[in-house]
């Protein structure tokens, strides 16, 4: 979700909330601008984060609420330190999830604007003081916290994403993946609590980038993995590892692999993924509940299931 240009349709609808902009608000042509937005067409809800740090929630043309979540130093953090905001409505529109920087997540009831729960998912990350300026992201940059709801909205998967430059940095030869980029959190939206967190070991230093994720249609399982490496099947709600497979395809553009749909459940018993062998491979769940390899699919079938991602196999 990139930065929105000023003067777009949401900017026109939010003119009425610019009555008391912060004195240091970033402006173009005299207007506070949008940084990011989310929309929920079924309910008519929309939300935008503005460059002075306000989040505005609308239904159609009607303003429902205006939130300030990020403190008085938002513009310095966002403008100078690239501390990013992301917004995501749940499938039903009952929730607006807001992420800030690395691992800050707010769960907002959009009709009232009430913040029901706030999570700071990494103990060493704070935006209330200047310590965030020392966060070590190594070869990752433009980092943000991605939000993915399960199809029903029961679960919210949270991952830190970023562009990745695998070149040596300042002459260092030791590569590693900071823990932020190899950790998955799953929030239980019924209980509004952390269901579990799961950390991938830095087995392939520098490359443990959790860019692939898919929910099982029954939402009792999810798959998460690393392009060029392994993926795991994790149970819901507990997060137990129920399977691990080690041949996920490599994506040749590591700078733009924040999220790739390399894994898909086609039904409750079948999973298809793109493999290092540049084939679409299938797993099936047996009557004992164990997922096992079931061979490679013909290219035509693989293309039908995996869509544009299949171009990684046959560019």
PDB file of C-alpha atoms in Angstrom, residues 151 159 212-217 221-225 232-233 236 259-265 271:
ATOM      1  CA  UNK A 151     -11.311 -15.380   5.149  1.00  0.00           C
ATOM      2  CA  UNK A 159       4.326 -10.038   9.708  1.00  0.00           C
ATOM      3  CA  UNK A 212       4.504 -16.513   1.677  1.00  0.00           C
ATOM      4  CA  UNK A 213       1.362 -17.097   3.744  1.00  0.00           C
ATOM      5  CA  UNK A 214      -1.992 -18.821   3.171  1.00  0.00           C
ATOM      6  CA  UNK A 215      -4.923 -19.779   5.406  1.00  0.00           C
ATOM      7  CA  UNK A 216      -6.597 -23.165   5.175  1.00  0.00           C
ATOM      8  CA  UNK A 217     -10.270 -22.756   4.122  1.00  0.00           C
ATOM      9  CA  UNK A 221      -4.295 -24.286   9.785  1.00  0.00           C
ATOM     10  CA  UNK A 222      -2.075 -21.829   7.975  1.00  0.00           C
ATOM     11  CA  UNK A 223       1.008 -22.152   5.798  1.00  0.00           C
ATOM     12  CA  UNK A 224       3.901 -19.717   6.063  1.00  0.00           C
ATOM     13  CA  UNK A 225       7.278 -19.855   4.399  1.00  0.00           C
ATOM     14  CA  UNK A 232       5.608 -24.802   7.619  1.00  0.00           C
ATOM     15  CA  UNK A 233       2.049 -25.743   8.369  1.00  0.00           C
ATOM     16  CA  UNK A 236      -4.803 -22.789  14.691  1.00  0.00           C
ATOM     17  CA  UNK A 259       4.283 -10.944  -0.025  1.00  0.00           C
ATOM     18  CA  UNK A 260       3.974 -13.562  -2.747  1.00  0.00           C
ATOM     19  CA  UNK A 261       1.194 -16.125  -3.189  1.00  0.00           C
ATOM     20  CA  UNK A 262       3.483 -19.114  -3.597  1.00  0.00           C
ATOM     21  CA  UNK A 263       1.226 -21.404  -1.528  1.00  0.00           C
ATOM     22  CA  UNK A 264      -2.499 -22.014  -2.032  1.00  0.00           C
ATOM     23  CA  UNK A 265      -5.023 -24.348  -0.492  1.00  0.00           C
ATOM     24  CA  UNK A 271      -2.316 -27.605  -0.970  1.00  0.00           C
TER      25      UNK A 271
END
